[in-house]
Short mmCIF file of C-alpha atoms in Angstrom, two decimals:
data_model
loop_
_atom_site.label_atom_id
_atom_site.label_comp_id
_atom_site.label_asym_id
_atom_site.label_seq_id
_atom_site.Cartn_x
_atom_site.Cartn_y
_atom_site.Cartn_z
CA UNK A 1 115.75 91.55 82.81
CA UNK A 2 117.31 90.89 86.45
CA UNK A 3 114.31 89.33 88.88
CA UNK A 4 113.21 90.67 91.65
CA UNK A 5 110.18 88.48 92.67
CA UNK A 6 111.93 87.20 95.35
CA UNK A 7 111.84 90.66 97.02
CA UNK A 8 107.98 91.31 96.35
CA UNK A 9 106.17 91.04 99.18
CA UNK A 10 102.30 90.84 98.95
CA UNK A 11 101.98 91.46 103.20
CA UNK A 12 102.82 93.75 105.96
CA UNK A 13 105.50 93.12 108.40
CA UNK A 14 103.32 93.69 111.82
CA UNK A 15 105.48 92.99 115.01
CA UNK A 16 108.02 90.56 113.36
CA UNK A 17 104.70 88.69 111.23
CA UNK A 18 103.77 89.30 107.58
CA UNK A 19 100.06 89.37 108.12
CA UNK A 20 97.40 90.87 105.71
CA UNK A 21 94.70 93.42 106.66
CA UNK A 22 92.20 91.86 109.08
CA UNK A 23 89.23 92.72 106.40
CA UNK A 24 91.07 90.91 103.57
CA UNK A 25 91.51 94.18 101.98
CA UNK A 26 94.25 94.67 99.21
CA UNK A 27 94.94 97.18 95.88
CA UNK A 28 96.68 96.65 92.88
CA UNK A 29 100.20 97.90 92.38
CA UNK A 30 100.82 99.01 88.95
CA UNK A 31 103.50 100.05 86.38
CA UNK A 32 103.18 103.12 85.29
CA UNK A 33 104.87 102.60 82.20
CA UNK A 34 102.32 99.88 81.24
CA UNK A 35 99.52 99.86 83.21
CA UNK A 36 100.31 95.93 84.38
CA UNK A 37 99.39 94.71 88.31
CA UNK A 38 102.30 93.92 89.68
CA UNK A 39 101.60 93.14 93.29
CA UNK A 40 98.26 93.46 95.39
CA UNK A 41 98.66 94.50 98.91
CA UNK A 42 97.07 95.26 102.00
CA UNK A 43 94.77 98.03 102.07
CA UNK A 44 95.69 98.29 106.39
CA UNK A 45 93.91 101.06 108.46
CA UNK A 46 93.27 101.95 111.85
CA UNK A 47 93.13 98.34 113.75
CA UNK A 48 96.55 97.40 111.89
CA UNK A 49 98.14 100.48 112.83
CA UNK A 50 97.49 100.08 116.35
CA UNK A 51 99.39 96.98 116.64
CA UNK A 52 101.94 98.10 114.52
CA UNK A 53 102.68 100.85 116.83
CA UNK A 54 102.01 98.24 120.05
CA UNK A 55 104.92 95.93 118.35
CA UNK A 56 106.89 98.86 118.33
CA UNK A 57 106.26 99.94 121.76
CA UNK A 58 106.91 96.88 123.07
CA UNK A 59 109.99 96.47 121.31
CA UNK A 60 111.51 99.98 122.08
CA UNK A 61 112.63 99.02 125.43
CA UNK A 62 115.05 96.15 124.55
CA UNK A 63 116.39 97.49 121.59
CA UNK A 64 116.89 100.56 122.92
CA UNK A 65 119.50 98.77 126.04
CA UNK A 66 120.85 96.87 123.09
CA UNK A 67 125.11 97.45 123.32
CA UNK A 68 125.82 99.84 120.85
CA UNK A 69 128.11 97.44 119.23
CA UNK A 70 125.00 95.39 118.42
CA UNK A 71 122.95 98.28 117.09
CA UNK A 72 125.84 98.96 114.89
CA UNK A 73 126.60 95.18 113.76
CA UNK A 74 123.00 95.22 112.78
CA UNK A 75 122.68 98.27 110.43
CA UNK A 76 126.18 97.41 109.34
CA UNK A 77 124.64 94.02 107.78
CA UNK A 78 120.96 96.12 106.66
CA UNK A 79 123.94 98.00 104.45
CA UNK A 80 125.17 95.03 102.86
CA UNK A 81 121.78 93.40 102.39
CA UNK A 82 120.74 96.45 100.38
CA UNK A 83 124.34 96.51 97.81
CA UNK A 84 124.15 92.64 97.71
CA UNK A 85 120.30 93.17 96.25
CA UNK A 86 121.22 96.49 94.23
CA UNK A 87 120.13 95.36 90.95
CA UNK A 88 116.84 93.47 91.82
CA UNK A 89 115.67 96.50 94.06
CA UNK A 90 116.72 98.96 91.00
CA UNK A 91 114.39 96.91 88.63
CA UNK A 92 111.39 96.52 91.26
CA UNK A 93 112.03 100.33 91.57
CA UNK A 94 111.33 100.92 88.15
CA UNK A 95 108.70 98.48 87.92
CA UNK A 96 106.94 100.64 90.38
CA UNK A 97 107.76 103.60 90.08
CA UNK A 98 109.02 104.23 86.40
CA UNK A 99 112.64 106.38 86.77
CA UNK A 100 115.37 104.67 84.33
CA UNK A 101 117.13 102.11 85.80
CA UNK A 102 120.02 104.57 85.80
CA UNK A 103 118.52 106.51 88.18
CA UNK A 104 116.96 103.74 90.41
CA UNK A 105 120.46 101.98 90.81
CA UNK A 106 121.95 105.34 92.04
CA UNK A 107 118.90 105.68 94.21
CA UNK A 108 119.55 102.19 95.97
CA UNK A 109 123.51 103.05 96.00
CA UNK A 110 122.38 105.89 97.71
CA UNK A 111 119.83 104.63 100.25
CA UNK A 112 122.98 101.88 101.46
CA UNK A 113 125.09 105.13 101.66
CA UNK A 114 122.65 106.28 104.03
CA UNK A 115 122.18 103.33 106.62
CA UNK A 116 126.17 103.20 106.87
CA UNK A 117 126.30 106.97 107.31
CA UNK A 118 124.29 106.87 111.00
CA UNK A 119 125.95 103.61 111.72
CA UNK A 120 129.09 105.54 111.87
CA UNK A 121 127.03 108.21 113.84
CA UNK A 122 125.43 105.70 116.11
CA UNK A 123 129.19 105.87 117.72
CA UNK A 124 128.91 109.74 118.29
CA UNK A 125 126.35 110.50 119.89
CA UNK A 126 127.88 112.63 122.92
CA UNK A 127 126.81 114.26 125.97
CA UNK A 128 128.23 117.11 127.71
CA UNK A 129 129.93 117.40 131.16
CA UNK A 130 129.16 121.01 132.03
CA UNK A 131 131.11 123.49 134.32
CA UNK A 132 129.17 123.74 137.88
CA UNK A 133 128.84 127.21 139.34
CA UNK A 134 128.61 125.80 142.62
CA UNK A 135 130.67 123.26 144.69
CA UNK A 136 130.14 119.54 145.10
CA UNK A 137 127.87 119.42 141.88
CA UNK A 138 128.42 117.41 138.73
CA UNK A 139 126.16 118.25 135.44
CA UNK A 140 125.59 116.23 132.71
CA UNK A 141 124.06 116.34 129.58
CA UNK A 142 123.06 112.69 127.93
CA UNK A 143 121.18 111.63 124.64
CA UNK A 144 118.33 109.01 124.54
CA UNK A 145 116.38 107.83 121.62
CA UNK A 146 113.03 109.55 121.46
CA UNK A 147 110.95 106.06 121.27
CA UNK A 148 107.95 104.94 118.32
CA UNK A 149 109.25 106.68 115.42
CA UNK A 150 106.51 106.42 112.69
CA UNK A 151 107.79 107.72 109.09
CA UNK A 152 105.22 108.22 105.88
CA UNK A 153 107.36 108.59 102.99
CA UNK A 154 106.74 109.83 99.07
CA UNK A 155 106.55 108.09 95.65
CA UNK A 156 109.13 109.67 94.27
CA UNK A 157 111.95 108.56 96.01
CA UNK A 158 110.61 105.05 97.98
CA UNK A 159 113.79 104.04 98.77
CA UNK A 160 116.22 107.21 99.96
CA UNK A 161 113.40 108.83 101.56
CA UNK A 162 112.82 105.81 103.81
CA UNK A 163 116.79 105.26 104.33
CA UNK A 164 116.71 109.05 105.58
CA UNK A 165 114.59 108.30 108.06
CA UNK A 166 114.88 104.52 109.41
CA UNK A 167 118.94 104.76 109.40
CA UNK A 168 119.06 107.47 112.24
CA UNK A 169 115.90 105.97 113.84
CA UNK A 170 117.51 102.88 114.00
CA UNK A 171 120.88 104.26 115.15
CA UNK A 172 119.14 106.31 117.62
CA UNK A 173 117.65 103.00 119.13
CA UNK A 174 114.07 103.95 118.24
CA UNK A 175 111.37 101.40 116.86
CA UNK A 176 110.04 102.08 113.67
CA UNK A 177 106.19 101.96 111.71
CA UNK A 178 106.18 102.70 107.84
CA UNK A 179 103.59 103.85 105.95
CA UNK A 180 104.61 104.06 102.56
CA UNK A 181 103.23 105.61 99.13
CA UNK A 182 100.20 103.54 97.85
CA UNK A 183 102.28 104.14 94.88
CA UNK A 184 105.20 102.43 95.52
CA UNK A 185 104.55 99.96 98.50
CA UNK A 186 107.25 97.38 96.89
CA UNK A 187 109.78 99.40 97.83
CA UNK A 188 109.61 99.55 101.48
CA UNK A 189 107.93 96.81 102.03
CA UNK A 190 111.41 94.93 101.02
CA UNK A 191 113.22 97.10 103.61
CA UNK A 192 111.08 94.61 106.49
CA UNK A 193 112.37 91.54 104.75
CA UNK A 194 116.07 93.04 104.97
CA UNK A 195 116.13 94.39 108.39
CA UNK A 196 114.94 90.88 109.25
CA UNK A 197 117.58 89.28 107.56
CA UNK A 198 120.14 92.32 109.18
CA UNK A 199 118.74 90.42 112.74
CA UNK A 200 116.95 93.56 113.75
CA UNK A 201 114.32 91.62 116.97
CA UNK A 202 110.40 91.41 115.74
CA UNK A 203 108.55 94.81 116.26
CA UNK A 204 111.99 97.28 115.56
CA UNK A 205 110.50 97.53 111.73
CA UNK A 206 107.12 97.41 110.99
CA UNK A 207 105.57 98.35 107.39
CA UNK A 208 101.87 99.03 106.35
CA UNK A 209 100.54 99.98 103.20
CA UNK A 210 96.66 101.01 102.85
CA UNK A 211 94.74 104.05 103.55
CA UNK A 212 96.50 107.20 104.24
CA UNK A 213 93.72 108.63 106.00
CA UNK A 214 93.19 106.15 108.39
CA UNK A 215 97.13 104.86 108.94
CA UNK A 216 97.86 108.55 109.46
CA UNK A 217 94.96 109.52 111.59
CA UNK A 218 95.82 106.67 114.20
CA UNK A 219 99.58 107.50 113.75
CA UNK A 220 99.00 111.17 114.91
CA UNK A 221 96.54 110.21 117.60
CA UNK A 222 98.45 107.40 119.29
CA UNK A 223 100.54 108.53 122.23
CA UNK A 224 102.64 105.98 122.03
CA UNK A 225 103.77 107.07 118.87
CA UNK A 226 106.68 109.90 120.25
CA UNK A 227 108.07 111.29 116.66
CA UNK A 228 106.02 111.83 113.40
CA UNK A 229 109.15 112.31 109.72
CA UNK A 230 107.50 113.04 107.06
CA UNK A 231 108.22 113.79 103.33
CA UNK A 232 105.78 115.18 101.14
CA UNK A 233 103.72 118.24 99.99
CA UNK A 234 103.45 121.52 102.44
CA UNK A 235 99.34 121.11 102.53
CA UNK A 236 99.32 117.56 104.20
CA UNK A 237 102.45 118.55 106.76
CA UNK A 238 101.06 121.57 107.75
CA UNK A 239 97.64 119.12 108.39
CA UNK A 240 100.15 116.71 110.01
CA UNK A 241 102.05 119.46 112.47
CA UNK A 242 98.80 120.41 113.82
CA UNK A 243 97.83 116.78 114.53
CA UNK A 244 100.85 116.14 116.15
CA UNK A 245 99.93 118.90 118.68
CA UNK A 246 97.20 116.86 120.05
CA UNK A 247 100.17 114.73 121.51
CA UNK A 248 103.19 116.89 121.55
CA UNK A 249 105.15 114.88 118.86
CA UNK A 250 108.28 115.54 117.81
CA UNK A 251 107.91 116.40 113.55
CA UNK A 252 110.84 116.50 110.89
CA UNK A 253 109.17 117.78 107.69
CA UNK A 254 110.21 117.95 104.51
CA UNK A 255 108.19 119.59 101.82
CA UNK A 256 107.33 121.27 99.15
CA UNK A 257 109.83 123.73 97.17
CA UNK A 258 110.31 126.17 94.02
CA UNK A 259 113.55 126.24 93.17
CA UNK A 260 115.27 128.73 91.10
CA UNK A 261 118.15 127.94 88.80
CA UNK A 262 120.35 130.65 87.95
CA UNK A 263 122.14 131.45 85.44
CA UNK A 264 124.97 134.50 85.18
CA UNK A 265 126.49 136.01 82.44
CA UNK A 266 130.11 134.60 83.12
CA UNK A 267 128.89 131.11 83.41
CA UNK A 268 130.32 128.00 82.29
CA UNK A 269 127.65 127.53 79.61
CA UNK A 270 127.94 123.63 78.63
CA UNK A 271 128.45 123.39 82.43
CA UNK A 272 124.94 125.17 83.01
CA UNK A 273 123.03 123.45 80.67
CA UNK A 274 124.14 119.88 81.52
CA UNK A 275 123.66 120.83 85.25
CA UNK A 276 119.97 122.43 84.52
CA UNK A 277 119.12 118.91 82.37
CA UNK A 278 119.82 116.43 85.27
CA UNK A 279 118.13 119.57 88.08
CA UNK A 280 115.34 120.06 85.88
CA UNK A 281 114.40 116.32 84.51
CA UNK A 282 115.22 113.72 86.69
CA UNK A 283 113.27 111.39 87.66
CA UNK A 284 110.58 113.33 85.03
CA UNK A 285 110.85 116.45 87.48
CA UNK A 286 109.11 114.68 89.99
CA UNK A 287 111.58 115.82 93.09
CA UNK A 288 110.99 118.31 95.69
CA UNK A 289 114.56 119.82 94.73
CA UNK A 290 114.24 119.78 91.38
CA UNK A 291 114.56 123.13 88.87
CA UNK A 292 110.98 124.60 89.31
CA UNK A 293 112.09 128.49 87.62
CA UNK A 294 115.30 128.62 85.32
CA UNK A 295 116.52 132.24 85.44
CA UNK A 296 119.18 133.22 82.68
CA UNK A 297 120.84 136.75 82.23
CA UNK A 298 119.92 139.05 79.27
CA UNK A 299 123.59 138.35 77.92
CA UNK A 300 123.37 134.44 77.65
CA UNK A 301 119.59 134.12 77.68
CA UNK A 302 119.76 133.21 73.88
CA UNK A 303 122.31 131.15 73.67
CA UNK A 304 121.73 129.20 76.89
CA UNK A 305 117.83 128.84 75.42
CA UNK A 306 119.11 127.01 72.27
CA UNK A 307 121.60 124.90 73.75
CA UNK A 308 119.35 123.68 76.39
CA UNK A 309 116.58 123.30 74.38
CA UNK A 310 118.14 120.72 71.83
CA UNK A 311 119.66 118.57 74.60
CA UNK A 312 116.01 118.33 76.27
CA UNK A 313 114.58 117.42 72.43
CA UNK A 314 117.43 115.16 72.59
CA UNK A 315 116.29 112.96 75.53
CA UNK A 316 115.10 109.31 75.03
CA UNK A 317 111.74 108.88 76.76
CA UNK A 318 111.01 105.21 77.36
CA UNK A 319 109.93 102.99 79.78
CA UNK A 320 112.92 102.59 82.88
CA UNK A 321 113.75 99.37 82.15
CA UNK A 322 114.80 100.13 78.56
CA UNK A 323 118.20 100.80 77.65
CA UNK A 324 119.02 104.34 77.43
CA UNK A 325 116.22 105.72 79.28
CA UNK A 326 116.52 109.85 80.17
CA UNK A 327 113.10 109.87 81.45
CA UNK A 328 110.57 107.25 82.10
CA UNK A 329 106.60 107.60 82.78
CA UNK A 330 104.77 110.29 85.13
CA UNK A 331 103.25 108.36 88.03
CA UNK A 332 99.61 108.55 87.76
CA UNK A 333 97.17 110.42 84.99
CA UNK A 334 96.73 113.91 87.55
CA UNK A 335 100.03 114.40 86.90
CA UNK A 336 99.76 114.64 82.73
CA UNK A 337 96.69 116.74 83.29
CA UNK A 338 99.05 119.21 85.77
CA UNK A 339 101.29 119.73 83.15
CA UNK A 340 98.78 120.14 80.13
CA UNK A 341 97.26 122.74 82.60
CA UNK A 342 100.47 124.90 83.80
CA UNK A 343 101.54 125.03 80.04
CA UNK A 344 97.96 126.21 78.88
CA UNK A 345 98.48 128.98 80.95
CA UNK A 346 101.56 129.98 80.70
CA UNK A 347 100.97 130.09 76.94
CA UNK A 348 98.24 132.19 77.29
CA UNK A 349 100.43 134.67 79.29
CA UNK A 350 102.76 134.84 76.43
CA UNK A 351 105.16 131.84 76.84
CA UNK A 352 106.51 130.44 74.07
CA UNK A 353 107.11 126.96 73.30
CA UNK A 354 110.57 125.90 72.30
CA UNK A 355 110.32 121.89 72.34
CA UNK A 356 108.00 119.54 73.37
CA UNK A 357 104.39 120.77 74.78
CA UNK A 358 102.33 117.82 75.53
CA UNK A 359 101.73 113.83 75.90
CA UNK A 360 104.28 111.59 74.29
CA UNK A 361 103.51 109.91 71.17
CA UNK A 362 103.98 106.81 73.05
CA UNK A 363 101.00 107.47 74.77
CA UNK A 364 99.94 106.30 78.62
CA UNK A 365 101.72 108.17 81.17
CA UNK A 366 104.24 109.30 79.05
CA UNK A 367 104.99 113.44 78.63
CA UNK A 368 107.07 115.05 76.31
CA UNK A 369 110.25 116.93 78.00
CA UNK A 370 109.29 120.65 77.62
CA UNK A 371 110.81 123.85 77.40
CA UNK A 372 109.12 127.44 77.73
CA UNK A 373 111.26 130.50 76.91
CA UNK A 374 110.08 134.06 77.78
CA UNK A 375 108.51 132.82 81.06
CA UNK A 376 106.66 135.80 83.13
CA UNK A 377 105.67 136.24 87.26
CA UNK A 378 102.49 136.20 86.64
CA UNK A 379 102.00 132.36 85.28
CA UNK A 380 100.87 129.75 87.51
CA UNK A 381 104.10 127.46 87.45
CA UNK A 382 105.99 130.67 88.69
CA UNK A 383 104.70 130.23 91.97
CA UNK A 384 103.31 126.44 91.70
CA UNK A 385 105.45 123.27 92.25
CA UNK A 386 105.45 121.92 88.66
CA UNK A 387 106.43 118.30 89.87
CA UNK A 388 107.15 117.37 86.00
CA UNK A 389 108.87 117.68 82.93
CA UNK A 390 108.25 121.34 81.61
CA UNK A 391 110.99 123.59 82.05
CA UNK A 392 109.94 127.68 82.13
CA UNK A 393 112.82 129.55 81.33
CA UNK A 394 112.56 133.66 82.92
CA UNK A 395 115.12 136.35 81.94
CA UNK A 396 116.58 138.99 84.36
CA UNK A 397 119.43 141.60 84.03
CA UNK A 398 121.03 142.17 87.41
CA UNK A 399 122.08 139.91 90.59
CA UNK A 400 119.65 141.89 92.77
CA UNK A 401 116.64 141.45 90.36
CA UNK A 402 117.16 137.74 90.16
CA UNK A 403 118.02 137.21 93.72
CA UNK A 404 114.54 139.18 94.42
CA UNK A 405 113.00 136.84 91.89
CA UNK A 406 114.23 133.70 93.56
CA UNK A 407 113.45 134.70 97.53
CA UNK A 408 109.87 135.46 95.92
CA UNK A 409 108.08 132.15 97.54
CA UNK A 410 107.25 131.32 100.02
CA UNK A 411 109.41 128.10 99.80
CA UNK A 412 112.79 127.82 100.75
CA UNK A 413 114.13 124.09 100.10
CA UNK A 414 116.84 124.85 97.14
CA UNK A 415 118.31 126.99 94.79
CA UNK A 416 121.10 126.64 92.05
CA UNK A 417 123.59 128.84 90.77
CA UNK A 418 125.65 129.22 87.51
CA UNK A 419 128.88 131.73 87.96
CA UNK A 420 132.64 132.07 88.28
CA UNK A 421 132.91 135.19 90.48
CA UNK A 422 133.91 133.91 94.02
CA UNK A 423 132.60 137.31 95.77
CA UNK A 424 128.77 136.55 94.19
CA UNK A 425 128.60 133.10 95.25
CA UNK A 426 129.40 134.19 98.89
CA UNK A 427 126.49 137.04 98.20
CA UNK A 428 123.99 134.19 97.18
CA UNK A 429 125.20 132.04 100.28
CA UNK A 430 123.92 135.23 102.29
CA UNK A 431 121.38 136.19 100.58
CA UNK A 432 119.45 133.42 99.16
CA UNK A 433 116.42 131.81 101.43
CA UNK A 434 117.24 128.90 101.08
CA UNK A 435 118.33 125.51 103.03
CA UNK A 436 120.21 123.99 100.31
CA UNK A 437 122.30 125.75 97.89
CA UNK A 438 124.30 124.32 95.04
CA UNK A 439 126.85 126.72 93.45
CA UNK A 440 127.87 125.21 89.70
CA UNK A 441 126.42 122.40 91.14
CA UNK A 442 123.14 120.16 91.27
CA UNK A 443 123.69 116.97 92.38
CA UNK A 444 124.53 118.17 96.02
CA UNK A 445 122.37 115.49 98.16
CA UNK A 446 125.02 113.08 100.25
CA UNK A 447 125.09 111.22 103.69
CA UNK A 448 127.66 113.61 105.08
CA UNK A 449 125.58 116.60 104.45
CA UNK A 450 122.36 118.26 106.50
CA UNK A 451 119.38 117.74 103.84
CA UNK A 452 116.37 120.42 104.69
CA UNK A 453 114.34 123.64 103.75
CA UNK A 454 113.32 126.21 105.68
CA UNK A 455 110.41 129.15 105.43
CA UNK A 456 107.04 126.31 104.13
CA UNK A 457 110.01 123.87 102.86
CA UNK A 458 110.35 122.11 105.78
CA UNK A 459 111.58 121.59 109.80
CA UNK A 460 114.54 119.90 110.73
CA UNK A 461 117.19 118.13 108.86
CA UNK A 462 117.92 114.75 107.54
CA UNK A 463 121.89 113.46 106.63
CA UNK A 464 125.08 114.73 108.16
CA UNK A 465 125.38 114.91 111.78
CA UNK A 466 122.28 116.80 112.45
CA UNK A 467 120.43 114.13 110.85
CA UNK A 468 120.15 111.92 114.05
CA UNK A 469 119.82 114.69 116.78
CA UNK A 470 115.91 114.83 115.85
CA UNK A 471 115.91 110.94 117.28
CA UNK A 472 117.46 111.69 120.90
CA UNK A 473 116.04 113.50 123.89
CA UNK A 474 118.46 115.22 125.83
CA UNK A 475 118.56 115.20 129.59
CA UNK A 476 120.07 117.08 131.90
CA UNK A 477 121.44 115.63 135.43
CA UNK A 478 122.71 117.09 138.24
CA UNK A 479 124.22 115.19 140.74
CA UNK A 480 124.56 117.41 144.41
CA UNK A 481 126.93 116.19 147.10
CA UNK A 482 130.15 115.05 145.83
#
């Protein structure tokens, strides 16, 4: 066991101080693999909040003038403090959290990835000189960071999502509040200790953990606060878009999704079914791009079934930290009961159960990896986000039925493929409503690459270039008499 005590903090990083709510407040932190506290931490609310985003008010302006070569130096260092710590922030992960280690390591790897990505960008972020229609004018576009960015970020992903979102605040030269999770608190509240140790001034990163309601209701009603990212489910960003109205803040959502996986005819079939095990049950099918409808054509359907279907019975399920791991705990008991309802009903609608089908014989938060063959339209997890381990598995006959069947949501965050013929995967690139498309592909998520939904998925775009345009204002200047 690697430890990570050393990165627990019990305290929220307020304006460069790790302080502790002003009522004493805290909650328990558990493992969801065995129930154990791990941490207590503030339970924060409407008083902290309000500093935190005074800190970061105050700070904006000074960090903001910074050189950019200082900006840089300083993300270039909150990069290395994350690799050097890799292995302790995997285990705390897990301890938290409950992916296999496996997957938390790749998770930190890929939250580094991030911050070094909009260093890099930090460098590019141009203006325009544009051609004047009259004489003795000069116009000029320029890009300015947008000011108090304040981010809430998911369970399911504590680390990446919050990468996503700090690295091109930071680059930007925007100040930052957290609010992660009450889930998974550990996880970001490590990212203050780092960004200290990275040099970034007091008040650039603050973190609170506590209530949701209150953190976010003073978040969307503080002015000062200029730009509201946000990961989680459709229902609280729609809640959160309409808040931000009250003071014209800038939102970058990303939400909920159904995502179809499908499967042709001419697929690579060992190719299809390794790709649908890692879209369907990682991180126990707790991700917003995850396989939520697996599609297969009449002429594979049966063999694609079977082969699946014993890799999934297959999988180890254990706690994270054990070695071997495919899938670890759910997060919290409403999730078990989601599953053991969406399966009820799709079995009464004439699903059939291939493999698994209900909790884990090791009991606690632990679910069985399921498969569901001769899924239907009419069951609930057709149109619901399953957000778990059960895998529904629908058969169609022709590219226009299935592509029908897939734009049939109203989310549109991303959709898989399985074929060899060049001229369909150019007809699902058009076709498909979707912001993220992976052709014989499924791990497609990468720095250099826009990350977003569209339709109820999502607004705006996190990774590749686009990722830090949501952070700058642009101006226009004309200058007259030259």
């Amino acid at each position: 066991m690697t430890d990570f005590s050393h990165l627990v903090h019990q305290a929220n990083l307020i304006g460069g101080a790790w302080v502790g709510a002003e009522s004493g407040a805290v909650f328990d932190v558990t493992n969801p693999a065995t129930g154990d506290v791990i941490a207590r931490v503030p339970n924060a609310g409407e008083v902290e909040t309000r500093r935190a985003i005074d800190a970061a008010h105050a700070a904006f302006p000074a960090y903001a003038a910074l050189p950019l070569n200082d900006r840089v130096a300083m993300m270039r260092r909150l990069h290395q403090a994350i690799l050097d710590n890799q292995e302790a922030l995997a285990w705390m992960m897990t301890a938290e959290q409950g992916k296999p280690l496996v997957e938390a390591r790749a998770e930190i790897a890929s939250s580094a990835a991030y911050v070094l990505w909009f260093a890099e960008e930090a460098r590019r972020i141009y203006g325009e000189i544009i051609p004047s229609p009259v004489k003795g004018r000069r116009l000029m576009t320029t890009r300015h960071p947008v000011g108090v960015v304040a981010a809430i970020t998911p369970w399911n992903f504590p680390s990446s999502m919050l990468a996503r979102k700090i690295g091109p605040a930071l680059a930007a030269g925007c100040t930052v509040v957290v609010k992660p999770a009450s889930a998974t608190p550990l996880s970001a509240l490590v990212w203050g200790q780092l960004a200290e140790q990275a040099g970034f001034p007091p008040g650039v990163v603050n973190v609170l953990t506590g209530s949701a309601r209150a953190i976010g209701g003073e978040i969307m009603a503080n002015p000062k606060v200029r730009k509201i990212t946000f990961t989680g489910s459709t229902d609280i960003g729609k809640d959160l878009i309409r808040a931000a109205a009250g003071t014209v803040k800038r939102v970058s959502m990303e939400l909920g999704g159904n995502a179809p996986f499908m499967v042709f005819d001419d697929a690579d079939l060992d190719r299809a079914v390794t790709g649908a095990l890692f879209a369907k049950f990682r991180n126990a099918g707790q991700t917003c791009v995850c396989t939520n409808r697996l599609y297969v054509q009449s002429g594979i359907y049966d063999r694609f079934t079977e082969a699946f279907a014993a890799r999934v019975a297959a999988m180890k399920v254990a706690p994270g930290h054990e070695a071997g791991a495919e899938q670890g705990p759910m997060i919290d008991e409403a999730a078990i009961a989601k599953m053991e309802d969406l399966l009820a009903d799709a079995l009464s609608k004439g699903g059939q159960l291939v493999t698994g089908g209900g909790r884990h014989a090791r009991g606690g938060l632990f679910f069985q990896p399921t498969v569901v063959k001769n899924a239907t339209t009419d069951m609930r997890m057709n149109s619901e986000e399953i957000f778990g381990p059960v895998a529904a598995i629908y058969r169609f006959d022709t590219e226009d039925e299935v592509v029908a069947l897939a734009n049939d949501t109203e989310y549109g965050l991303a959709a898989y493929a399985y074929t060899q013929d060049m001229a369909r995967m150019f007809r699902l690139q058009d076709q498909l409503g979707y912001g993220l498309l992976g052709i014989n592909e499924v791990a497609i998520v990468t720095p250099e690459a826009p990350f977003g939904g569209i339709k109820e998925s999502g607004v705006g775009r996190e990774g590749g270039r686009q990722g830090i345009e949501d952070f700058l204002d642009l101006k226009y200047t004309c200058i007259g008499g030259l």
